[in-house]
Tab-separated table of C-alpha atoms in Angstrom:
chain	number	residue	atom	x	y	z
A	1	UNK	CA	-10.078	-18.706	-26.575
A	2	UNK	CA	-7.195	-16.705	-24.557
A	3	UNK	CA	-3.791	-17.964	-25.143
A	4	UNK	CA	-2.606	-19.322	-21.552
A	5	UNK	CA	0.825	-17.365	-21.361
A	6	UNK	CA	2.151	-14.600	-20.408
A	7	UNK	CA	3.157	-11.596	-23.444
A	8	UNK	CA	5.321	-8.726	-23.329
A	9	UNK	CA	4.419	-5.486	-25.038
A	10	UNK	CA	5.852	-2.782	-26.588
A	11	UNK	CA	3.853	-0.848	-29.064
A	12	UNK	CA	1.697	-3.762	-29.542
A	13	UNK	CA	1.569	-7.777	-28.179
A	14	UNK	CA	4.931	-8.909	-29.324
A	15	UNK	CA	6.624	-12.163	-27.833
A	16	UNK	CA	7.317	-13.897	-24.850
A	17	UNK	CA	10.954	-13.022	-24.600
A	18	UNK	CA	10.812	-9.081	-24.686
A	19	UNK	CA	10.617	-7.211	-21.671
A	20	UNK	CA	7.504	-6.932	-19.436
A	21	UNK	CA	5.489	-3.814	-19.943
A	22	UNK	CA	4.399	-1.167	-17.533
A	23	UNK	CA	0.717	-0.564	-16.452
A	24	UNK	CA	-0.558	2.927	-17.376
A	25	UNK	CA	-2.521	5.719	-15.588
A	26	UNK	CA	-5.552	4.090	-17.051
A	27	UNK	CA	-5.159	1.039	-14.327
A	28	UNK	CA	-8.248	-0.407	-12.442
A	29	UNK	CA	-8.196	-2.272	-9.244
A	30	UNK	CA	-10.053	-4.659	-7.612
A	31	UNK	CA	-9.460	-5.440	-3.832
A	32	UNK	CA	-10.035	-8.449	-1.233
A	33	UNK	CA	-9.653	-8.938	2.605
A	34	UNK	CA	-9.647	-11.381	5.051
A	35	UNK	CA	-11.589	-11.520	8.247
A	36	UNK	CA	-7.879	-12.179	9.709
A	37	UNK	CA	-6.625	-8.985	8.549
A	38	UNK	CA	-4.522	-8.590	5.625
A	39	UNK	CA	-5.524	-9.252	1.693
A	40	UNK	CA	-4.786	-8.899	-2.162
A	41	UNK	CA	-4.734	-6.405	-4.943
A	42	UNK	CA	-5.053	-7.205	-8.822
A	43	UNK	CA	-4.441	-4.193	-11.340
A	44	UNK	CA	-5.860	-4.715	-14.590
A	45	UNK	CA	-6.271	-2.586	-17.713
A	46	UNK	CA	-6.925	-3.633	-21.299
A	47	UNK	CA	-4.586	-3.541	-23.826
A	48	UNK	CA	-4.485	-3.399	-27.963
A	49	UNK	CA	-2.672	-5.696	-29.857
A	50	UNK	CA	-0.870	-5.321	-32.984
A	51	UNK	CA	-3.746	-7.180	-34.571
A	52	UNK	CA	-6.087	-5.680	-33.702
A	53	UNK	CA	-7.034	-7.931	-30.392
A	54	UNK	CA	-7.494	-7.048	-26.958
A	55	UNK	CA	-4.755	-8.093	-24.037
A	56	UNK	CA	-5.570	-7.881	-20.456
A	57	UNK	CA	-2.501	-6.419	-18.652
A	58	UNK	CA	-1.973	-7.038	-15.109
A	59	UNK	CA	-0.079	-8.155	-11.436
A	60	UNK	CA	-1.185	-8.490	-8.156
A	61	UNK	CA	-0.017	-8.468	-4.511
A	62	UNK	CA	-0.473	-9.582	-1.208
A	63	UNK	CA	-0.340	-7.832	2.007
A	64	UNK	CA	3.436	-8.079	3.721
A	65	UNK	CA	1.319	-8.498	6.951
A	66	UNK	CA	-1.404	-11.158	7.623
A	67	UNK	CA	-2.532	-14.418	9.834
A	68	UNK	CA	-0.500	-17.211	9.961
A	69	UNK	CA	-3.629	-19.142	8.247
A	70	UNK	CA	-3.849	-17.070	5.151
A	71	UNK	CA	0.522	-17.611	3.772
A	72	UNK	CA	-0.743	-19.288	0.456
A	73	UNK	CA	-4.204	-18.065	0.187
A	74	UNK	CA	-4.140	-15.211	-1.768
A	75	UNK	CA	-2.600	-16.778	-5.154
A	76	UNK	CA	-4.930	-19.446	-4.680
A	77	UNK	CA	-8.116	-16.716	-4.782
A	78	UNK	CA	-5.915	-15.121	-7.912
A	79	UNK	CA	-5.875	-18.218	-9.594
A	80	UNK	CA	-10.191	-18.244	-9.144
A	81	UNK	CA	-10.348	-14.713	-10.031
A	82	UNK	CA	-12.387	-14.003	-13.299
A	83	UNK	CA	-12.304	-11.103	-15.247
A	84	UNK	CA	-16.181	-9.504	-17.061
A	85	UNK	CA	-16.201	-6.625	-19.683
A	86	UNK	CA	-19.765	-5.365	-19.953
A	87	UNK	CA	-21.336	-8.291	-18.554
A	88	UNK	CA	-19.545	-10.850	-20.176
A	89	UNK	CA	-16.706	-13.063	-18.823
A	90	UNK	CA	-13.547	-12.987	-20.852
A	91	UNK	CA	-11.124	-14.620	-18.509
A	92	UNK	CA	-11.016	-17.295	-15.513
A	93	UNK	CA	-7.698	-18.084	-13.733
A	94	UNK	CA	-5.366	-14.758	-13.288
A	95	UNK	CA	-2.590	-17.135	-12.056
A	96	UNK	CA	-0.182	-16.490	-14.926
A	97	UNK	CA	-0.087	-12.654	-14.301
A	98	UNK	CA	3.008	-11.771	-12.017
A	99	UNK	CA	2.922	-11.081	-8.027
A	100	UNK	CA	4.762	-7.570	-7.025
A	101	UNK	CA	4.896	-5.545	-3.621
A	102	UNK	CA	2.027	-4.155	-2.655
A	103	UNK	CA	2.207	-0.050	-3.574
A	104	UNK	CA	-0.253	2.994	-3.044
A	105	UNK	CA	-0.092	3.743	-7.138
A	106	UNK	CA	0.078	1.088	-9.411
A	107	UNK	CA	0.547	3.167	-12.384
A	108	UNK	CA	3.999	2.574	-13.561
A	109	UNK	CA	3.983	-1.204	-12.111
A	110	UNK	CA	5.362	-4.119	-13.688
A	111	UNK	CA	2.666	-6.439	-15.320
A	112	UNK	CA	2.327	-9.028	-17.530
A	113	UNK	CA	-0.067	-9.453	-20.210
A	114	UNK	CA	-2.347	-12.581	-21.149
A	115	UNK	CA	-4.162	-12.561	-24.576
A	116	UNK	CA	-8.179	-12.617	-24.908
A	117	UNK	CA	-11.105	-13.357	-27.853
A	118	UNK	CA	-12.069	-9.482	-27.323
A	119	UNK	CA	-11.709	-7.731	-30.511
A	120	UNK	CA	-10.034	-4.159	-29.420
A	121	UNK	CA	-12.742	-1.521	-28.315
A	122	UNK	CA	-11.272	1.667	-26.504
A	123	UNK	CA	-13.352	2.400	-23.402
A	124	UNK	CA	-13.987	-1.099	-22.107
A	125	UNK	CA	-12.650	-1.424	-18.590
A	126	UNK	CA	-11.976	-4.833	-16.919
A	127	UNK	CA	-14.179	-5.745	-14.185
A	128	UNK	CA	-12.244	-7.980	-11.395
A	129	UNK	CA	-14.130	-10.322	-9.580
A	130	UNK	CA	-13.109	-12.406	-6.834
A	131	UNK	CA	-14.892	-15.078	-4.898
A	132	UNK	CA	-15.823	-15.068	-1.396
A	133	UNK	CA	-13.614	-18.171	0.233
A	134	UNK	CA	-13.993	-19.573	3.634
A	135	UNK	CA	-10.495	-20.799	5.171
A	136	UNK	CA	-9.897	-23.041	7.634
A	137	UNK	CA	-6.510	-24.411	9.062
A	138	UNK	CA	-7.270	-27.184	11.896
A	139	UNK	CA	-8.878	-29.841	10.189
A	140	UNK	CA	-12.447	-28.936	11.879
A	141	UNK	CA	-12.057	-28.777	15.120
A	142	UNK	CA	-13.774	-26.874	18.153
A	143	UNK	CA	-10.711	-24.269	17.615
A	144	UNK	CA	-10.367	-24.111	13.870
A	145	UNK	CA	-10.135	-20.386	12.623
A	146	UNK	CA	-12.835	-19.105	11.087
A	147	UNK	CA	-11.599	-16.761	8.590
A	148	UNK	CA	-13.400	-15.297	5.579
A	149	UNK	CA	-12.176	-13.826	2.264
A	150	UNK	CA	-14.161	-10.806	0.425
A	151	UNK	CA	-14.001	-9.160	-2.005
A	152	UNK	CA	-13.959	-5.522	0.296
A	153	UNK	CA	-11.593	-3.504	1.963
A	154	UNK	CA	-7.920	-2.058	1.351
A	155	UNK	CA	-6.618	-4.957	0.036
A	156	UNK	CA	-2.956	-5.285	-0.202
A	157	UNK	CA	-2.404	-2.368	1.734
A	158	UNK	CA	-4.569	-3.847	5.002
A	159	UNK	CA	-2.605	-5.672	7.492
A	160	UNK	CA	-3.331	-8.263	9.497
A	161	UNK	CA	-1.710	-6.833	12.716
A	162	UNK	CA	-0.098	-3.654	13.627
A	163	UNK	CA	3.539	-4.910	12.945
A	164	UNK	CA	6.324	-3.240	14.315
A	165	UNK	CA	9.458	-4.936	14.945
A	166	UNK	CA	9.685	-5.682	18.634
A	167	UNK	CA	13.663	-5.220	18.591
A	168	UNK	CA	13.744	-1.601	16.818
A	169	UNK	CA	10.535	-0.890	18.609
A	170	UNK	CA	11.785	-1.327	22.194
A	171	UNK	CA	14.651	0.758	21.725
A	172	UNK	CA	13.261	2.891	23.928
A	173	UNK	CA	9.652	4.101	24.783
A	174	UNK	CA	9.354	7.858	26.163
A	175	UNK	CA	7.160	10.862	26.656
A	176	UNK	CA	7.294	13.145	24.266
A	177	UNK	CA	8.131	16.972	25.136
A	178	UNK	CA	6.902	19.857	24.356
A	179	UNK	CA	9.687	20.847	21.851
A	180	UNK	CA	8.686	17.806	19.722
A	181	UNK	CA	7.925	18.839	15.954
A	182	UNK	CA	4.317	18.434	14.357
A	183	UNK	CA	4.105	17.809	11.199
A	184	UNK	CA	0.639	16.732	8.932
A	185	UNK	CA	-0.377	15.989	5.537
A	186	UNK	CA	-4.268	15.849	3.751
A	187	UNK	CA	-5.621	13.406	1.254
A	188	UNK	CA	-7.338	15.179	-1.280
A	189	UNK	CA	-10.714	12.712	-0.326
A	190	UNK	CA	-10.554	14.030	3.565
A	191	UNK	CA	-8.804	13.099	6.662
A	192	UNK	CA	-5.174	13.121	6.654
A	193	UNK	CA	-1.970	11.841	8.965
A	194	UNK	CA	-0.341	13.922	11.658
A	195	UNK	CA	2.947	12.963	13.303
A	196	UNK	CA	5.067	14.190	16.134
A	197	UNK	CA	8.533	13.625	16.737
A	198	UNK	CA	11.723	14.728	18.214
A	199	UNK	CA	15.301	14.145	18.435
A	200	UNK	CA	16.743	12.304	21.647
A	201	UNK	CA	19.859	10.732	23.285
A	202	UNK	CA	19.683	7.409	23.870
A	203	UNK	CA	22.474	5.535	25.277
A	204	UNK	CA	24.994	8.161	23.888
A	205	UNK	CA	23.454	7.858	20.300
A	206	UNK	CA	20.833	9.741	18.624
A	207	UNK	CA	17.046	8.751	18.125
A	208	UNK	CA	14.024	10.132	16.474
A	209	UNK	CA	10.947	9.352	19.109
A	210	UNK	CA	7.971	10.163	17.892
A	211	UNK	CA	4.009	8.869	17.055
A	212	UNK	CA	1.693	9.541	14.419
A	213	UNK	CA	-2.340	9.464	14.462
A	214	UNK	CA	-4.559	9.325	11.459
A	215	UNK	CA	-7.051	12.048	11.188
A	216	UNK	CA	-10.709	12.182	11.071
A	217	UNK	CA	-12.633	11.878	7.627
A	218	UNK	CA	-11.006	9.250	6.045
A	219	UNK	CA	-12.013	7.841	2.436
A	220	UNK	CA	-12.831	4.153	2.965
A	221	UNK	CA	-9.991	3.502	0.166
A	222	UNK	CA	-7.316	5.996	2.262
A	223	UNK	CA	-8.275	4.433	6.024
A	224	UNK	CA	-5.633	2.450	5.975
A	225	UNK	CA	-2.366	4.210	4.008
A	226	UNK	CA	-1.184	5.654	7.113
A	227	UNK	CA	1.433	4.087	7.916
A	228	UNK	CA	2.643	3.953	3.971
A	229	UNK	CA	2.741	7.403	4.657
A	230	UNK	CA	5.000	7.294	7.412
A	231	UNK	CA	7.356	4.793	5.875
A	232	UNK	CA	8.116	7.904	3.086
A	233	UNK	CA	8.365	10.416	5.725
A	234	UNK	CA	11.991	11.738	6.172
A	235	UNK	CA	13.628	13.337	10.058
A	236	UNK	CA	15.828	15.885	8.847
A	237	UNK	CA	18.080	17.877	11.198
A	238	UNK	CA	20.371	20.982	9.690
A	239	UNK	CA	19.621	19.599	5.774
A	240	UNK	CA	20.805	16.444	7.364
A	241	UNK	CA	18.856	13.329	6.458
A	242	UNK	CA	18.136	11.564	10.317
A	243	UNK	CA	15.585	8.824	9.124
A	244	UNK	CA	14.152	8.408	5.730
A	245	UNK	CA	11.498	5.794	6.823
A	246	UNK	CA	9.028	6.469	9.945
A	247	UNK	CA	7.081	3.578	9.866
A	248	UNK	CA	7.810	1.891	12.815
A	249	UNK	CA	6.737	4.843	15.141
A	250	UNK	CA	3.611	3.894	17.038
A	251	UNK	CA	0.067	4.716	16.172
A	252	UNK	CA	-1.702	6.939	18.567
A	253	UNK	CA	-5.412	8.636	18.543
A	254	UNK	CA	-5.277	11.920	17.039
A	255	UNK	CA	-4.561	14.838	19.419
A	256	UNK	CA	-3.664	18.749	19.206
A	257	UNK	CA	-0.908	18.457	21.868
A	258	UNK	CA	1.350	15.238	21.921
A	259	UNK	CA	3.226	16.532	24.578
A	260	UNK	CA	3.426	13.873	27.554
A	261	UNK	CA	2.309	10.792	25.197
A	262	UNK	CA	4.112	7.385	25.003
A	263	UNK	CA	6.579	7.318	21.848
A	264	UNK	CA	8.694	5.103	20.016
A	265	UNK	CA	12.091	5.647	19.202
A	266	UNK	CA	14.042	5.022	16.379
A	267	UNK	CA	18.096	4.642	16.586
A	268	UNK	CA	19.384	7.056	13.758
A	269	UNK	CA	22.640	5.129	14.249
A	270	UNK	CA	24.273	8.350	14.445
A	271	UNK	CA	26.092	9.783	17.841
A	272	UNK	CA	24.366	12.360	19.764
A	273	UNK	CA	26.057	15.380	19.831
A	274	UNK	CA	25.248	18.185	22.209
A	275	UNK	CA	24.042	20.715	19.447
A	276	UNK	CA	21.702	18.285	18.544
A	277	UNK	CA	19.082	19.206	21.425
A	278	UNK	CA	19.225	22.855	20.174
A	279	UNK	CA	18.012	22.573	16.610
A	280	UNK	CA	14.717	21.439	15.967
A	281	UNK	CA	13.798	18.357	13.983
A	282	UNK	CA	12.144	18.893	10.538
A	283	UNK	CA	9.476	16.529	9.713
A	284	UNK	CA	9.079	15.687	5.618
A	285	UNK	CA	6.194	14.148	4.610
A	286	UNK	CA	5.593	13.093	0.946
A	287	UNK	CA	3.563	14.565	-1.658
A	288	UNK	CA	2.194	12.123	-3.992
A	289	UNK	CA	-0.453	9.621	-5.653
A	290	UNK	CA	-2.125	7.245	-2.978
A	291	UNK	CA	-4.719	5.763	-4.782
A	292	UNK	CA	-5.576	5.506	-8.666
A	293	UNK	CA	-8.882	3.418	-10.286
A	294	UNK	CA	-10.399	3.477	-13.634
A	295	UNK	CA	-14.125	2.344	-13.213
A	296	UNK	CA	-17.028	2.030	-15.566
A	297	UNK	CA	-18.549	5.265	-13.960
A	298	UNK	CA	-14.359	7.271	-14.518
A	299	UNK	CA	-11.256	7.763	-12.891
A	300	UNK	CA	-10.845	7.664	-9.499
A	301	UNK	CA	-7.636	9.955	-8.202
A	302	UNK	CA	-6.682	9.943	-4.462
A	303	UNK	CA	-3.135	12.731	-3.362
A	304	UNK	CA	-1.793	13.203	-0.737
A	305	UNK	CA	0.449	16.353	0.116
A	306	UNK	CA	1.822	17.847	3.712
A	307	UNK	CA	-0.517	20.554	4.509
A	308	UNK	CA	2.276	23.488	4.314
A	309	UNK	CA	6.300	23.236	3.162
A	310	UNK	CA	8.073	20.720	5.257
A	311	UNK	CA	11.737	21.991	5.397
C-alpha cells in the first residue's frame, strides 16, 4: 500500500513540510496527444528512502497550446495514469504529483514524491502508462468533436495550433532582403532549425523581421521543438541584446535563400537609428539539452547546438 501524499526529499523520504526535491538526470518520460493537437508529459524516476523503500518522484505538464475541448483533460488522464516496474503495477492515480510548465529537459524540475510497497532495487525504471480516452464536448450531437487521446507523440511540447499572437504578429509582414542574417543549429538525432532575420524600421522604431524553417531529418521526439528553439534564440546588434525570444516569427518551409519570403516582425521597442541598417544582425541560437529519457533498454540524450559560433 502507497501512502496517498505527497513527500519531500532530501537525502532520503523525509516529511511533508520540507522542500520539494529536484528530478535527476536519471528522469524517464512518458508522453500523450490529442487528435486536437496539444497533450501531456509525466517525468518519473524512482527514488530510495531512508528505509530502505522505494518513492516514485515526479510532475507533469500540459501543452500551453491546445483545443478549446481538451482545458481540463489532461489532469483528468493524470489522475488514470498507472505506473508498472517490470511488469507489475505499483501505482494508479498520479493526481497528487505537481503540474509545472512544459520544458525540453526535465532534469532539474520540480517534483514531488509519493511513497510505494517496492522495496529499493537500483536499476528499476518506472514505466508510465496512460489510457487511450475518447472526448467529446456537445452532448452527442451530429457536430460533437471527435477527439482522441494517446498515449504517442511530443506531448507537452505539441501544440494544438500554430499560436502566434495576432497583435505582435501583425506588426508588420515584409519580404525579407538579401542582407538578412542566416543562422542554424543541429540536433544531435538529425535535422535541425534554420532562421533568417534582419533588422528594420518600422514606423520610426526598430524591428527584427525574420522566419525560421525546421530542417529535414527530424527525430520523431525533436519534430516538434522548433519553435522552443526559437523562443531561446537572441537578435543581437553591436553586443547589443535586440530580442531575447524569437518565437513568434513565422514558420516557413526550409529554403537556401530566404530572400523575397513573407516575414514577421517583431517591435524591439527600441528607436531606429540610421546606423542601424549598416551593421548586420547576429543571430544566437542556444546550445543545450532538448530531450532526456531513461528507458528499460538506457538513456536516451537528445542536444542541440548552432552549427558554428553565433556572435
Amino acid at each position: 500500500m502507497r501512502l496517498p501524499l505527497i513527500l519531500a526529499l532530501a537525502l532520503g523520504l523525509a516529511t511533508a513540510a520540507q522542500a520539494e526535491t529536484r528530478l535527476s538526470d536519471g528522469v524517464s518520460l512518458a508522453h500523450g496527444t490529442f487528435s486536437s493537437g496539444g497533450g501531456l508529459t509525466i517525468a518519473t524516476e524512482f527514488r530510495r528512502t531512508t528505509k530502505g523503500g522505494t518513492a516514485l518522484c515526479g510532475a507533469w505538464s500540459e501543452s500551453e497550446s491546445q483545443a478549446s475541448y481538451t482545458t481540463g483533460e489532461a489532469r483528468r488522464i493524470v489522475q488514470l495514469a498507472s505506473v508498472y516496474s517490470q511488469g507489475r503495477r505499483v501505482m494508479q492515480d498520479l493526481g497528487a504529483l505537481p503540474q509545472i510548465a512544459p520544458r525540453l529537459d526535465y532534469a532539474g524540475a520540480p517534483a514531488g514524491c509519493i511513497l510505494t510497497d517496492l522495496p529499493w532495487r537500483a536499476g528499476r525504471v518506472p514505466e508510465v502508462f496512460l489510457p487511450r480516452q475518447q472526448i467529446s464536448r456537445s452532448g452527442g450531437g451530429s457536430s460533437a468533436p471527435n477527439i482522441v487521446f494517446r498515449q504517442t507523440g511530443p506531448g507537452a511540447m505539441g501544440a494544438g495550433l500554430e499560436v502566434v499572437p495576432v497583435l505582435r504578429r501583425l506588426s508588420r509582414l515584409l519580404d525579407l532582403s538579401p542582407a538578412a542574417t542566416v543562422a542554424e543549429g543541429r540536433y544531435s538525432s538529425g535535422g535541425g532549425v534554420r532562421v533568417a532575420a534582419e533588422l528594420v524600421s518600422v514606423n520610426g522604431r526598430a524591428h527584427v523581421c525574420g522566419l525560421w524553417s525546421d530542417l529535414p531529418g527530424q527525430d520523431r521526439r525533436s519534430g516538434a521543438l522548433g519553435r522552443e528553439i526559437l523562443r531561446r534564440t537572441q537578435a543581437v546588434l553591436d553586443g547589443r541584446m535586440m530580442r531575447d525570444d524569437l518565437g513568434e516569427l513565422r514558420r516557413a518551409r526550409a529554403r537556401i535563400d530566404y530572400a523575397g519570403v513573407d516575414a514577421t516582425c517583431l517591435d524591439t521597442g527600441q528607436a531606429w537609428r540610421a546606423e542601424m541598417a549598416r551593421r548586420p544582425l547576429v543571430l544566437r541560437l542556444p546550445e543545450t539539452v532538448v530531450y532526456r529519457d531513461t528507458t528499460l533498454e538506457g538513456r536516451v540524450l537528445i542536444r542541440f547546438a548552432p552549427v558554428a559560433p553565433q556572435g
